[in-house]
Coordinates of C-alpha atoms in Angstrom, one line a residue:
S1 CA 48.0 -8.6 -3.6
A2 CA 47.8 -6.6 -0.4
V3 CA 46.5 -9.7 1.4
V4 CA 49.5 -11.7 0.3
R5 CA 51.8 -8.9 1.5
L6 CA 50.0 -8.9 4.8
Y7 CA 50.5 -12.7 5.3
L8 CA 54.2 -12.3 4.3
A9 CA 54.7 -9.4 6.8
S10 CA 53.2 -11.6 9.5
A11 CA 55.4 -14.5 8.6
L12 CA 58.6 -12.4 8.9
Q13 CA 58.6 -12.9 12.7
R14 CA 58.6 -16.7 12.3
L15 CA 61.6 -16.8 10.0
P16 CA 65.2 -17.2 11.1
P17 CA 66.7 -13.7 11.3
E18 CA 69.2 -14.3 8.5
H19 CA 66.3 -15.2 6.1
R20 CA 64.3 -12.0 6.7
W21 CA 66.4 -9.4 4.9
D22 CA 65.4 -10.0 1.3
L23 CA 61.7 -10.4 2.0
A24 CA 61.7 -7.3 4.3
A25 CA 63.4 -5.3 1.5
A26 CA 60.8 -6.4 -1.0
L27 CA 57.9 -5.5 1.3
A28 CA 59.5 -2.2 2.3
G29 CA 59.6 -1.2 -1.4
R30 CA 55.9 -1.1 -1.8
A31 CA 54.9 2.6 -1.5
E32 CA 51.2 1.8 -1.7
D33 CA 51.4 0.2 1.8
A34 CA 52.9 3.3 3.5
D35 CA 49.5 4.4 5.0
D36 CA 48.2 0.9 5.6
H37 CA 46.9 0.4 9.2
N38 CA 48.8 -2.9 9.8
L39 CA 51.5 -3.6 7.3
P40 CA 54.1 -1.0 8.3
L41 CA 54.0 -2.2 11.9
L42 CA 54.0 -5.9 11.1
L43 CA 57.0 -5.2 8.9
W44 CA 58.7 -3.4 11.7
Y45 CA 58.1 -6.2 14.2
G46 CA 59.9 -8.5 11.8
V47 CA 62.8 -6.1 11.2
E48 CA 63.5 -4.8 14.7
P49 CA 65.6 -7.8 15.9
L50 CA 67.8 -7.3 12.8
V51 CA 68.9 -3.8 13.7
P52 CA 71.3 -4.5 16.5
V53 CA 72.6 -7.6 14.6
D54 CA 73.6 -5.7 11.5
P55 CA 73.0 -1.9 11.9
A56 CA 74.7 -0.9 8.7
R57 CA 72.5 -3.2 6.6
A58 CA 69.4 -2.1 8.6
L59 CA 70.2 1.6 7.8
Q60 CA 70.6 0.7 4.2
L61 CA 67.1 -0.8 4.3
A62 CA 65.8 2.3 6.0
L63 CA 67.2 4.6 3.3
Q64 CA 65.8 2.5 0.5
A65 CA 62.4 1.8 2.0
K66 CA 59.3 3.5 0.6
I67 CA 57.4 3.1 3.9
E68 CA 58.4 6.1 6.1
T69 CA 57.2 4.5 9.4
L70 CA 59.7 1.7 8.9
S71 CA 62.5 4.0 8.0
R72 CA 61.9 6.1 11.1
F73 CA 61.7 3.2 13.5
I74 CA 64.9 1.6 12.1
V75 CA 66.8 4.9 12.6
R76 CA 65.4 5.4 16.1
R77 CA 66.3 1.9 17.1
A78 CA 69.8 2.2 15.8
A79 CA 70.3 5.5 17.6
A80 CA 69.2 4.0 20.9
Q81 CA 72.6 2.3 21.5
D82 CA 76.1 3.6 21.4
D83 CA 77.3 0.5 19.5
T84 CA 74.7 0.8 16.7
I85 CA 74.4 4.5 16.1
E86 CA 77.5 4.9 13.8
P87 CA 75.7 3.8 10.6
A88 CA 72.9 6.3 11.2
V89 CA 75.4 9.2 11.6
A90 CA 77.4 8.0 8.6
A91 CA 74.3 8.0 6.5
L92 CA 74.1 11.8 6.9
M93 CA 77.1 12.0 4.6
T94 CA 75.5 10.2 1.7
T95 CA 71.8 10.9 1.6
D96 CA 69.6 13.8 0.6
L97 CA 68.1 16.6 2.7
P98 CA 64.7 15.0 3.4
R99 CA 66.4 11.8 4.6
Q100 CA 68.9 13.8 6.6
T101 CA 66.0 15.5 8.4
L102 CA 64.3 12.2 9.0
I103 CA 67.5 10.6 10.5
M104 CA 68.2 13.5 12.8
S105 CA 64.6 13.9 14.0
E106 CA 64.6 10.2 15.0
M107 CA 68.0 10.5 16.6
L108 CA 66.7 13.4 18.8
L109 CA 63.7 11.3 19.8
S110 CA 66.0 8.4 20.7
F111 CA 68.2 10.7 22.8
E112 CA 65.3 11.9 25.1
G113 CA 66.1 11.1 28.7
R114 CA 69.7 10.0 28.0
V115 CA 73.0 11.7 28.8
G116 CA 76.6 10.9 28.3
I117 CA 76.1 9.5 24.8
R118 CA 79.3 8.5 23.1
V119 CA 80.2 10.6 20.1
P120 CA 80.2 8.4 16.9
P121 CA 83.4 8.8 14.9
A122 CA 81.4 10.0 11.8
W123 CA 79.8 12.9 13.6
Q124 CA 82.5 15.5 13.1
A125 CA 82.4 15.2 9.4
A126 CA 78.6 14.9 9.2
Y127 CA 78.1 18.0 11.2
T128 CA 80.6 20.0 9.1
R129 CA 78.9 18.8 5.9
I130 CA 75.4 19.9 7.2
R131 CA 76.7 23.4 8.2
E132 CA 78.5 23.7 4.8
Q133 CA 75.3 22.8 3.0
S134 CA 73.4 25.5 4.8
A135 CA 76.2 28.1 4.2
Q136 CA 76.3 27.3 0.4
L137 CA 72.6 27.8 0.0
D138 CA 71.8 30.9 -2.2
P139 CA 68.9 32.6 -0.4
T140 CA 68.0 34.6 -3.5
A141 CA 67.6 31.5 -5.7
A142 CA 66.2 29.0 -3.1
T143 CA 62.5 28.7 -2.5
A144 CA 60.9 29.4 0.9
A145 CA 60.4 25.6 1.3
E146 CA 64.1 25.0 0.6
R147 CA 65.3 27.6 3.0
K148 CA 63.0 26.3 5.7
L149 CA 64.3 22.7 5.2
H150 CA 67.9 23.8 5.4
Q151 CA 67.2 25.8 8.6
S152 CA 65.3 22.9 10.2
L153 CA 68.2 20.6 9.3
R154 CA 70.8 22.9 10.8
D155 CA 68.7 23.5 14.0
Q156 CA 68.5 19.7 14.4
A157 CA 72.2 19.3 13.9
D158 CA 72.9 22.0 16.5
Q159 CA 70.8 20.2 19.0
I160 CA 72.5 16.9 18.4
A161 CA 75.9 18.6 18.5
V162 CA 75.2 19.8 22.0
I163 CA 74.0 16.3 23.1
F164 CA 77.3 14.9 21.8
G165 CA 79.2 17.5 23.8
D166 CA 80.3 19.4 20.7
Q167 CA 80.6 23.0 22.1
R168 CA 81.3 24.7 18.7
V169 CA 77.7 25.7 18.6
F170 CA 77.5 27.4 22.0
G171 CA 78.7 30.8 20.9
V172 CA 76.3 30.9 18.0
M173 CA 73.4 29.9 20.3
R174 CA 74.2 32.5 22.9
R175 CA 74.2 35.3 20.2
L176 CA 70.9 33.9 18.8
L177 CA 69.3 33.8 22.3
T178 CA 70.0 37.5 23.1
D179 CA 69.3 38.9 19.6
P180 CA 65.9 40.7 19.7
D181 CA 65.7 40.7 15.9
Q182 CA 65.5 36.9 15.6
D183 CA 62.2 35.0 15.6
L184 CA 61.1 34.0 19.0
P185 CA 60.8 30.2 18.2
R186 CA 64.5 30.2 17.1
R187 CA 65.5 32.1 20.3
R188 CA 63.6 29.6 22.4
Q189 CA 65.2 26.7 20.6
A190 CA 68.6 28.3 21.2
L191 CA 67.8 28.4 24.9
D192 CA 66.8 24.8 24.9
I193 CA 70.0 23.8 23.2
L194 CA 72.1 25.7 25.7
V195 CA 70.3 24.2 28.7
R196 CA 70.6 20.7 27.3
G197 CA 74.3 21.3 26.8
Q198 CA 74.6 22.7 30.4
D199 CA 76.5 25.8 29.1
T200 CA 77.5 27.5 32.3
A201 CA 78.2 30.8 30.5
T202 CA 74.5 31.0 29.6
G203 CA 73.6 31.5 33.3
E204 CA 74.6 35.2 33.2
L205 CA 72.8 35.8 29.9
L206 CA 69.5 34.4 31.4
L207 CA 69.5 37.3 33.9
T208 CA 69.9 40.1 31.3
D209 CA 67.3 42.4 29.9
A210 CA 67.6 40.8 26.5
V211 CA 66.1 37.6 27.9
L212 CA 64.0 38.6 30.9
K213 CA 62.3 41.5 29.2
T214 CA 61.0 39.2 26.5
S215 CA 57.8 37.8 28.0
E216 CA 57.8 34.7 25.9
L217 CA 61.3 33.7 27.2
Q218 CA 60.7 34.6 30.9
S219 CA 59.4 31.3 32.1
P220 CA 61.8 28.9 30.3
A221 CA 64.7 31.2 31.2
V222 CA 63.8 31.3 34.9
S223 CA 63.3 27.5 34.9
A224 CA 66.7 27.0 33.3
L225 CA 68.3 28.9 36.1
V226 CA 67.7 25.9 38.4
T227 CA 70.7 24.3 36.8
L228 CA 72.5 27.2 35.2
G229 CA 72.0 29.9 37.9
T230 CA 74.8 32.0 39.4
D231 CA 75.4 33.3 42.9
H232 CA 73.3 36.4 42.3
T233 CA 70.4 34.7 40.6
S234 CA 68.1 35.2 43.6
E235 CA 69.0 38.8 43.9
V236 CA 68.1 39.5 40.2
L237 CA 64.9 37.5 40.1
L238 CA 63.6 39.1 43.3
M239 CA 64.5 42.6 42.1
R240 CA 62.6 41.9 38.9
W241 CA 59.6 40.3 40.6
K242 CA 57.1 43.0 39.8
S243 CA 57.9 42.9 36.1
F244 CA 57.1 39.2 35.8
G245 CA 53.7 37.8 34.7
E246 CA 51.8 35.3 36.8
T247 CA 53.3 32.2 35.2
A248 CA 56.8 33.5 35.4
R249 CA 56.4 34.4 39.1
S250 CA 55.4 30.8 39.8
D251 CA 58.6 29.7 37.9
V252 CA 60.6 32.1 40.0
I253 CA 59.5 30.5 43.2
N254 CA 60.1 27.0 41.8
T255 CA 63.6 28.0 40.9
L256 CA 64.4 29.8 44.2
V257 CA 63.4 26.8 46.3
S258 CA 65.9 24.6 44.5
R259 CA 69.0 25.9 46.5
P260 CA 69.4 26.7 50.2
A261 CA 70.8 30.2 49.7
W262 CA 68.2 31.2 47.2
A263 CA 65.4 29.8 49.4
A264 CA 66.7 31.9 52.3
A265 CA 66.5 35.0 50.0
L266 CA 63.0 34.1 48.9
L267 CA 61.8 33.7 52.5
A268 CA 63.4 37.0 53.4
A269 CA 61.4 38.6 50.6
V270 CA 58.2 37.0 51.9
G271 CA 59.0 38.4 55.3
A272 CA 59.5 41.9 53.9
G273 CA 56.2 41.8 52.0
Q274 CA 57.9 41.9 48.6
I275 CA 56.3 38.5 47.7
P276 CA 52.9 37.5 49.1
A277 CA 53.2 34.5 51.5
R278 CA 50.2 32.9 49.7
D279 CA 52.4 32.5 46.5
L280 CA 54.6 30.1 48.4
Q281 CA 52.6 26.8 48.3
A282 CA 52.9 23.8 50.4
Y283 CA 54.8 22.0 47.6
H284 CA 57.5 24.7 47.9
V285 CA 57.6 24.5 51.7
R286 CA 58.0 20.7 51.5
Q287 CA 61.0 21.1 49.2
I288 CA 62.6 23.7 51.4
L289 CA 62.2 21.4 54.4
E290 CA 64.0 18.7 52.6
F291 CA 67.2 20.7 52.9
R292 CA 67.0 19.8 56.6
N293 CA 68.4 23.3 57.4
P294 CA 67.4 24.7 60.8
E295 CA 67.8 28.3 59.6
L296 CA 65.5 27.7 56.7
A297 CA 63.0 26.0 58.9
G298 CA 63.0 29.0 61.3
L299 CA 62.5 31.4 58.4
L300 CA 59.6 29.3 57.2
K301 CA 58.0 29.4 60.6
Q302 CA 58.6 33.1 61.0
H303 CA 57.5 34.3 57.5
W304 CA 55.1 31.6 56.2
G305 CA 53.4 29.9 59.2
E306 CA 53.5 26.8 61.4
I307 CA 54.8 23.7 59.7
R308 CA 52.9 20.7 61.0
E309 CA 51.0 17.7 59.8
P310 CA 47.9 17.4 62.1
D311 CA 46.9 13.8 61.0
A312 CA 44.4 13.6 64.0
D313 CA 42.8 16.9 63.0
R314 CA 42.2 16.2 59.3
R315 CA 39.0 14.3 59.8
Q316 CA 37.6 17.1 61.9
L317 CA 38.7 19.7 59.3
I318 CA 36.9 17.7 56.6
A319 CA 33.8 17.6 58.7
E320 CA 33.9 21.3 59.3
W321 CA 34.2 22.1 55.6
K322 CA 31.4 19.6 54.8
A323 CA 29.2 21.4 57.3
R324 CA 30.0 24.8 55.8
L325 CA 29.5 23.7 52.2
T326 CA 25.8 23.0 52.3
T327 CA 23.6 22.5 49.3
A328 CA 22.4 26.1 49.6
V329 CA 25.9 27.5 49.9
L330 CA 27.1 25.6 46.8
A331 CA 24.0 26.7 44.9
A332 CA 25.2 30.3 45.3
A333 CA 28.7 29.5 44.0
H334 CA 30.2 31.0 40.8
R335 CA 31.6 28.1 38.9
G336 CA 33.4 30.3 36.4
N337 CA 35.4 31.7 39.2
G338 CA 36.0 28.2 40.5
R339 CA 37.5 27.3 37.2
R340 CA 39.8 30.4 37.4
I341 CA 41.0 29.2 40.9
F342 CA 41.4 25.6 39.6
S343 CA 43.6 27.0 36.8
R344 CA 46.1 28.5 39.2
T345 CA 46.0 25.8 41.9
C346 CA 45.3 22.4 40.4
Q347 CA 45.6 22.6 36.6
N348 CA 49.4 22.3 36.5
C349 CA 49.0 18.7 37.6
H350 CA 45.4 17.6 36.9
R351 CA 43.4 17.4 33.7
L352 CA 39.7 18.2 33.8
F353 CA 37.4 18.4 30.8
G354 CA 40.4 18.0 28.5
T355 CA 42.5 20.9 29.9
G356 CA 45.4 20.7 32.3
G357 CA 48.6 18.8 33.1
E358 CA 49.3 15.1 33.2
I359 CA 51.4 14.9 36.4
G360 CA 48.5 13.7 38.5
P361 CA 45.5 11.6 37.4
D362 CA 42.8 12.9 35.0
I363 CA 39.9 13.8 37.3
T364 CA 37.2 14.2 34.7
G365 CA 35.8 10.8 35.4
S366 CA 36.4 10.7 39.1
N367 CA 33.7 10.8 41.8
R368 CA 33.6 14.6 41.8
A369 CA 29.9 15.0 42.7
D370 CA 30.6 13.5 46.1
L371 CA 31.5 16.4 48.4
E372 CA 33.2 14.1 51.0
Y373 CA 35.3 12.5 48.2
I374 CA 36.5 16.0 47.0
L375 CA 37.3 17.2 50.5
E376 CA 39.2 14.0 51.4
N377 CA 41.4 14.3 48.4
L378 CA 42.0 18.1 48.9
L379 CA 42.6 18.0 52.6
D380 CA 44.2 14.6 53.1
P381 CA 45.9 13.7 49.8
G382 CA 48.4 11.4 51.5
A383 CA 45.7 9.1 52.9
V384 CA 45.8 6.8 49.8
V385 CA 48.8 7.3 47.6
G386 CA 49.5 5.2 44.5
R387 CA 53.2 4.5 43.9
A388 CA 52.9 6.4 40.6
Y389 CA 52.1 9.6 42.5
R390 CA 54.6 9.4 45.3
L391 CA 57.4 12.0 45.3
T392 CA 60.9 10.9 44.4
L393 CA 63.5 13.1 46.2
L394 CA 66.9 13.4 44.7
E395 CA 69.7 14.9 46.7
L396 CA 72.4 15.9 44.2
K397 CA 76.1 16.1 44.8
D398 CA 76.1 19.9 44.3
G399 CA 73.6 20.3 47.2
R400 CA 70.5 20.8 45.2
I401 CA 67.3 19.0 45.9
V402 CA 65.1 17.9 43.0
S403 CA 61.6 16.4 43.7
G404 CA 58.9 15.1 41.5
L405 CA 57.7 12.0 39.6
V406 CA 60.0 9.7 37.7
Q407 CA 58.8 9.8 34.1
K408 CA 61.6 7.9 32.5
E409 CA 64.7 6.0 33.7
T410 CA 67.6 5.0 31.6
D411 CA 71.0 3.6 32.5
S412 CA 72.5 7.2 32.5
A413 CA 69.8 9.5 33.7
L414 CA 66.4 10.0 35.4
T415 CA 63.7 12.2 33.8
I416 CA 61.9 13.9 36.7
Q417 CA 58.5 15.7 36.2
T418 CA 58.2 18.6 38.7
I419 CA 55.2 20.8 39.1
N420 CA 56.1 23.0 36.2
D421 CA 59.1 21.5 34.4
R422 CA 60.7 18.2 33.2
I423 CA 64.3 17.8 34.3
V424 CA 66.9 15.2 33.1
V425 CA 69.2 14.4 35.9
P426 CA 72.4 12.4 35.2
V427 CA 72.7 9.4 37.4
N428 CA 76.3 10.2 38.3
Q429 CA 75.2 13.5 39.8
I430 CA 72.8 11.8 42.3
E431 CA 74.0 11.5 45.9
E432 CA 70.9 10.0 47.3
R433 CA 67.5 8.9 46.0
T434 CA 64.5 8.5 48.2
L435 CA 60.9 7.5 47.5
S436 CA 58.7 9.6 49.8
A437 CA 55.7 8.2 51.5
V438 CA 53.7 11.3 50.7
S439 CA 51.8 12.2 47.6
I440 CA 53.1 14.8 45.2
M441 CA 49.8 16.6 45.7
P442 CA 50.4 19.4 48.3
E443 CA 48.8 19.6 51.7
R444 CA 46.9 22.6 53.0
Q445 CA 45.7 23.6 49.5
L446 CA 42.6 25.4 50.8
D447 CA 44.5 27.5 53.4
P448 CA 45.3 30.4 51.1
L449 CA 41.7 30.7 49.8
S450 CA 38.9 32.7 51.2
R451 CA 35.6 30.8 52.0
D452 CA 34.0 32.1 48.9
E453 CA 36.9 30.9 46.8
V454 CA 36.7 27.4 48.4
R455 CA 33.0 27.4 47.7
D456 CA 33.5 28.3 44.0
L457 CA 36.3 25.8 43.6
I458 CA 34.4 22.9 45.1
A459 CA 31.3 23.8 43.0
Y460 CA 33.4 23.8 39.8
L461 CA 35.1 20.5 40.7
A462 CA 31.6 19.0 41.0
S463 CA 30.4 20.5 37.7
P464 CA 29.2 17.9 35.2
T465 CA 30.3 20.0 32.2
Q466 CA 32.9 22.7 31.4
V467 CA 32.1 26.3 32.2
A468 CA 33.6 29.6 31.0
M469 CA 36.4 31.0 33.2
S470 CA 35.6 34.2 35.0
G471 CA 36.1 36.0 38.3
P472 CA 33.3 36.4 40.8
P473 CA 30.5 38.7 39.7
A474 CA 30.9 42.5 40.2
P475 CA 29.4 43.9 43.4
I476 CA 26.9 46.1 41.6
D477 CA 24.7 48.2 43.9
P478 CA 21.1 47.4 43.1
T479 CA 20.0 51.0 43.6
S480 CA 22.6 52.9 41.6
G481 CA 23.4 50.1 39.2
R482 CA 27.1 50.8 39.7
V483 CA 30.0 49.3 41.6
P484 CA 30.8 51.6 44.6
D485 CA 34.1 53.5 44.4
A486 CA 34.8 52.2 40.9
V487 CA 36.5 54.2 38.1
E488 CA 34.2 53.5 35.2
G489 CA 36.1 52.5 32.0
E490 CA 34.1 54.7 29.7
S491 CA 34.9 57.8 31.9
M492 CA 38.7 57.3 32.0
M493 CA 40.9 59.8 30.3
I494 CA 43.0 58.5 27.3
V495 CA 46.8 59.2 27.8
E496 CA 48.0 57.2 24.8
K497 CA 46.5 55.3 21.9
T498 CA 48.6 53.7 19.2
G499 CA 45.8 52.4 17.0
G500 CA 42.0 52.0 16.7
S501 CA 39.2 54.1 18.2
V502 CA 37.7 54.3 21.7
S503 CA 34.2 55.1 22.7
G504 CA 31.6 54.1 25.3
Q505 CA 29.1 51.3 24.5
S506 CA 25.8 50.7 26.1
M507 CA 25.5 47.0 27.2
S508 CA 21.8 47.0 27.7
D509 CA 21.3 44.7 24.7
F510 CA 23.5 41.9 26.2
A511 CA 21.5 39.8 28.7
G512 CA 24.2 37.3 29.5
D513 CA 25.8 39.4 32.2
R514 CA 25.7 42.8 34.1
W515 CA 28.0 45.8 33.7
S516 CA 28.6 48.6 36.1
G517 CA 26.6 51.6 34.9
N518 CA 25.4 49.4 32.0
D519 CA 28.2 50.7 29.9
H520 CA 31.9 50.0 29.2
L521 CA 34.9 51.5 27.4
W522 CA 35.0 49.9 23.9
W523 CA 38.3 49.8 22.0
T524 CA 37.9 48.7 18.4
G525 CA 40.0 48.7 15.2
A526 CA 43.3 48.0 16.9
E527 CA 45.7 45.2 16.1
P528 CA 48.2 43.1 18.1
G529 CA 51.0 45.3 19.4
D530 CA 48.7 48.4 19.8
R531 CA 48.5 50.0 23.3
L532 CA 45.8 52.0 25.0
A533 CA 47.0 54.0 28.1
L534 CA 44.4 55.4 30.5
E535 CA 44.7 57.7 33.5
L536 CA 43.9 56.1 36.8
P537 CA 43.5 58.6 39.7
V538 CA 44.7 57.7 43.2
S539 CA 43.3 59.9 45.9
E540 CA 45.6 58.9 48.8
T541 CA 49.1 57.4 49.0
G542 CA 49.0 53.7 50.2
S543 CA 49.0 50.1 49.2
Y544 CA 46.0 48.8 47.2
T545 CA 44.6 45.6 45.7
I546 CA 43.5 46.4 42.2
E547 CA 40.2 45.0 40.8
A548 CA 39.2 45.2 37.2
V549 CA 36.3 43.8 35.1
L550 CA 36.6 43.5 31.3
T551 CA 34.2 42.2 28.6
R552 CA 34.4 38.9 26.8
A553 CA 32.9 38.2 23.4
P554 CA 33.5 36.1 20.2
D555 CA 35.5 38.7 18.5
Y556 CA 37.6 40.1 21.4
G557 CA 41.4 39.6 21.7
V558 CA 44.0 38.7 24.3
V559 CA 45.2 41.7 26.3
S560 CA 48.0 42.5 28.7
I561 CA 47.3 44.9 31.5
S562 CA 49.9 47.0 33.3
L563 CA 50.0 49.7 35.9
G564 CA 53.0 51.9 35.3
R565 CA 55.9 49.5 34.7
Q566 CA 54.3 46.6 36.6
V567 CA 52.6 43.9 34.5
L568 CA 49.4 42.9 36.3
D569 CA 48.5 40.1 33.8
A570 CA 50.4 39.3 30.7
G571 CA 47.6 37.6 28.9
I572 CA 43.9 38.0 29.6
D573 CA 41.9 36.0 27.0
L574 CA 38.7 38.0 26.3
Y575 CA 37.2 35.4 24.0
H576 CA 33.8 33.9 24.8
S577 CA 31.2 32.4 22.6
P578 CA 28.4 32.7 21.9
D579 CA 27.3 35.1 24.6
V580 CA 28.8 38.5 25.5
V581 CA 29.8 38.4 29.2
T582 CA 32.2 39.9 31.7
T583 CA 35.4 38.4 33.0
G584 CA 34.0 38.8 36.5
V585 CA 36.2 40.6 39.0
L586 CA 39.9 40.0 38.3
S587 CA 42.0 40.8 41.4
F588 CA 45.7 41.7 41.2
P589 CA 48.4 41.6 43.9
Q590 CA 48.8 44.7 46.1
V591 CA 50.8 47.6 44.8
A592 CA 52.1 50.8 46.5
L593 CA 50.7 53.9 44.8
T594 CA 51.3 57.5 45.5
Q595 CA 48.6 60.2 45.4
G596 CA 48.0 61.5 41.9
S597 CA 47.5 60.1 38.4
H598 CA 48.9 56.7 37.3
R599 CA 49.0 55.1 33.9
L600 CA 46.9 51.9 33.3
T601 CA 48.0 50.3 30.0
L602 CA 46.1 47.8 27.9
E603 CA 48.1 46.1 25.1
I604 CA 46.7 43.7 22.6
T605 CA 48.9 40.6 22.3
G606 CA 46.8 38.4 20.1
A607 CA 43.6 36.4 20.1
N608 CA 42.2 33.0 21.0
P609 CA 42.5 30.6 18.0
A610 CA 38.7 30.2 18.0
A611 CA 38.0 34.0 18.1
V612 CA 37.0 36.2 15.2
K613 CA 40.2 38.2 14.7
S614 CA 38.8 41.7 15.4
F615 CA 41.0 42.1 18.5
M616 CA 38.4 44.2 20.4
V617 CA 38.7 45.1 24.1
G618 CA 36.1 46.2 26.6
L619 CA 36.8 47.6 30.0
D620 CA 33.9 47.9 32.5
Y621 CA 35.7 49.4 35.5
V622 CA 38.7 49.5 37.7
R623 CA 38.6 49.7 41.5
L624 CA 41.3 50.3 44.1
I625 CA 40.8 48.7 47.5
P626 CA 43.1 49.8 50.3
V627 CA 44.9 46.8 51.7
T628 CA 43.7 47.6 55.2
A629 CA 40.2 47.1 54.0
L630 CA 40.8 43.5 52.9
G631 CA 38.8 40.8 54.6
D632 CA 37.6 37.2 54.2
G633 CA 35.0 38.3 51.6
Q634 CA 37.4 40.1 49.4
H635 CA 39.0 38.3 46.4
S636 CA 42.7 38.6 45.7
R637 CA 44.6 36.6 43.3

């Protein structure tokens, strides 16, 4: 009777510990209760105190149990302490592959946020056995499922080996990381293993073409350089700046502000115009100031702007923005563009309509319709700061500064959530720990934005429902029906095409948006990996901000766009349903162009999971705007 078993499971917690074992074993043998809503957890509550008392007997119960939830929890609990982990590791020598996988997956979960874990005596033999099992597998006779299970088991064992300080795996992982013929998930896992193991030899590999020219590895590799970087890290990252996508560029800045010498190189690059000053956010400035280095403070003032906290002026600033953002002004806002701005300024930390990070609070249910509430939180985020959102500043013994929110604290390490990464910092490396009085939310967030961008962002934040992401609408002349000085997509000369067909397509049947010239270049029949290169004429040598408008539809793909060797955007998602619309004006950072013809390349990289997989691409127009012509009304990313 399931009812009887439910009562017995409840009674376990009331029995003396020594009287629980036999009843727990009997209940754990009932496979029909494995998916019950209550029984597995009630059984676990009764068993949990037994694990530290007799871990060997508890592991025996876990291996014999037919309720997987109980087995997993017993292993995880045993692996949580150095003095109880030995039976879990020893069990790897006697059990089958599925149970080995279960044991190691739970060990890895138990090890999160911990460092300096003592190596159990049984580990060396267990690790050797697992590697031998994998080596003895006959790939021609084994099924795909068997090969996958063996690979998963070996990958887990490699991760645990590194946590235990077993460096036998480092050489294998380095070769795997830099091998372009390996699957990307395995290369990414190799990188994670090397970072977790703090393999100093990996620092040089992270700066090589084999890693940094693989777009999927750029961001994790750059983030890993915070701890594994070498003396010339800043030199290499700044030299490669133009080849990075937007996400990787953000990670580059986060990495460079972690050490004084790198921060100085970054500020010099800002001063030289190599990196736009607007890409250096107040969060980065705050971290640089924590070095308390007069030279860096001077470089900040010289290349980024005045560093001050005008508390007395904030109320006046809020009042000024409130007066500007009238009902009529907000009614003219483009909320799709506001979502695009939100995605690059706020979304790393805040979740809105189910999308975004979890560093700050979810603002979906906040008082977003109140303009004054929004402005107060944007312009004076430190006015009311909950302890959970105050910055913890860690000064490490090697001179680095780490700042963020404490997500987890164990006896051996702190897990710190920064703006874009989660870092485990050993306690014995911390020189000083300070809880800042300020919020992790940066000051001066509206400073880098134009008035139109602020308007669009505020309107989006006040939106009652989610809207499609887009840039601002194209400035189509009402008389000509075209964007002035634009190079129409359908008129551009094809330089290279690796697949599919290209033609012009009239957009007169699509009422959801407007296209310059009521037409666009239509690339169909291509697949991921195919490229389309177009000739972009430049009439005069100079620096330009590049604008482009593409088409979005239910069966369009994700496309990368490059100018020459410079990647403008590594992944523009052209999916939109149900209407066919434009992306709005997408603006890209300024580039120096010589007079003559240049190569604009579109490459299909995939498709949104919700899209019909036709991978189509539509290009409305491209426009080059001389940098000297930029004003407050222009939109730059």
